[in-house]
Amino acid sequence: MSITNLINDWSRYRKGAEEGGFHEYEHQWAMVVDLNKCIGCNACSVACYAENNLPVVGETRFAKNQGMHWMRVERFWDEPDLQPYVATASNSLDAWIEGNPPAPRSALKPSNPAPIAEGMLERDGKGFNEQFGFHGTKSEYQDFGGSFLPMMCQQCHSATCEPVCPVAATYHTPDGLNAQVYNRCIGSRYCSNNCPYRLRFFNFWSYYEDAWPEPLHMQLNPDLTVRDKGVMEKCTFCVHRIRVVKDEARMENRKVKDGEFATACVQSCPTSALVFGDKMDPDSQVAKLWNAHQVKQGPYKQTKENKELRGYRILEGLNTDPSVMYLERVREV
Amino acid sequence: MSGGYCFLFRQASSVAPVPVTWAHRGRGVHYFVTPLLSRVITFALVLASLLVLALPAWAENGATTKGVPNVVPPKGEHAGKHVEQPIEFPHDIHTKVNGINCMYCHTYARRSKVAGIPPTSKCMGCHSMIATDKPRIKQLTEYWEKREPVKWKKVHDVPDFVHFTHEKHLKRFVFDNEGMSVDRVSEVCAFCHGDLKQMTVANKVKPLNMGFCVRCHEANKGPFDCWKCHK
């Protein structure tokens, strides 16, 4: 009975995209990240730490790639030529109102650098300039031209981590989530090595022993396990929140409404760069965005009618079929 | 009864005396009763205990023997240790003698994850008037007047990595179950908590481990997704 149960369910859930994939989903939780709106403030990352009982591992362990950030904001300095935009008499708002629109930003490239205003390079002892803030020329990093990429588990529908698990601790749920069952995990770390996004994190130490000293243990979220040494973990799309709303909806004999809840990162995003929802629900914001950007679940290469649309999925050419769509960042030129 | 160890007589109950084994080594007293007499006494005791066990079922007009409709009750036994509570709360008097519904006191069972231990105010709602001269009620009144909560100890504790909701189970087994009435909810509670009508303070008599849960989920077509329960 149980063995047949296992075998049937195994082959049901372990279908790759080339076999048509798994189609008996109840929900397909998905996310949209608008990189135009992301300001790289890391609020999502902080919220994730607070929500999911993530330990702060310390500098030395972090340097060894043992950080436990389920949600991280990657930073790229992709436009080193970009210069600060400084309001002058010629490009001020007043000038614009009078009919002289400001020069395009491309005009501010080094061949035609922006005029450095008087006193802009002066700083006090702490590197602060009263008029121009921290922006200057002597920083460790460049002041302009950075872009940010929030990365959480992509909840792939044909995930590379799932088939390599020797004990089926990671599997696909009928909710379209890539689950990680801590009680089953034996810590082989195959999944982490097979994840092209590097979004699985291993507990190399018993972090709970020192990560939350005496009064801080009160902040632990009771809806989640505090993981011990030897267990792999990753972003769950805040499955404990999903569980609560699904329970509530079930008690009231209705479907889960769009916007009824959000994951911790989505909730904390100050610019609403992150959108979360059920892609199976055609009226949800997420489903509408995916449709609007003509990104489809399933194919490893998107065939868009309109090439100008910004939607894309990270490393989708690997046929991982991720559930997170990113909207490309567009610079003002 | 050959070769086994009979707990009633603290003696190896085979016809021929058996060598001392680990089971009764160091127990001190050995009652040596003739085999024939021991069998007569055993028979009499078994008969008496059967009578005692069957009596309450008769008294309740066979209500417990019908069973909950559309449900295959979970199987499994567990010998839980007796938990010493601050006041020896008699479940049997409240449920069996007085016939109070479980959800009168454990009121959150039908609307939240946990069943809830009633606050002292709930106890005092009745016991400011009823049975005030009894020693246990005097103890309770003392707590009430000192404005201190009674520190009840948890008996049925599932591990932290398990998500269990009372409300969904009650919905399936009681409220959405055709032919089941709320008056008989104690039979559903008994699936996991044992028959509280036979206990004073609650004792853990069901294993409440994963096998116990999964066997019931399999028999009653509950969800089989790991993440439904594991968190």
XYZ file of C-alpha atoms in Angstrom, chain A residues 9-10 13-14 155-157 159 161-163 165 167-182 184 200 234 239 243, chain B residues 224-230:
40
model
C 3.608 9.743 -6.299
C 7.299 9.667 -7.107
C 6.051 14.577 -9.111
C 9.352 13.774 -10.814
C 11.360 27.591 -7.022
C 12.166 25.880 -10.325
C 9.504 23.619 -11.768
C 14.601 21.912 -10.374
C 18.336 20.124 -6.890
C 15.428 17.700 -6.665
C 16.569 14.630 -8.613
C 18.715 14.241 -3.372
C 16.665 10.739 0.441
C 13.959 12.781 -1.337
C 14.240 15.525 1.252
C 13.698 18.059 -1.484
C 10.732 17.570 -3.764
C 8.079 19.514 -5.627
C 4.842 20.273 -3.815
C 1.436 20.511 -5.512
C 1.742 24.238 -4.772
C 4.561 24.549 -7.288
C 7.090 25.025 -4.546
C 10.443 23.404 -4.232
C 10.203 21.971 -0.721
C 12.990 21.149 1.678
C 12.100 18.797 4.518
C 14.600 19.292 7.305
C 14.604 14.042 6.053
C 20.865 26.659 -1.020
C 16.673 27.584 1.425
C 5.480 28.543 3.265
C -0.109 27.451 5.109
C 0.331 13.282 1.845
C 2.489 16.278 1.078
C 5.471 16.508 3.480
C 5.115 20.275 3.734
C 1.488 19.969 4.837
C 2.737 18.973 8.301
C 6.493 19.446 8.398
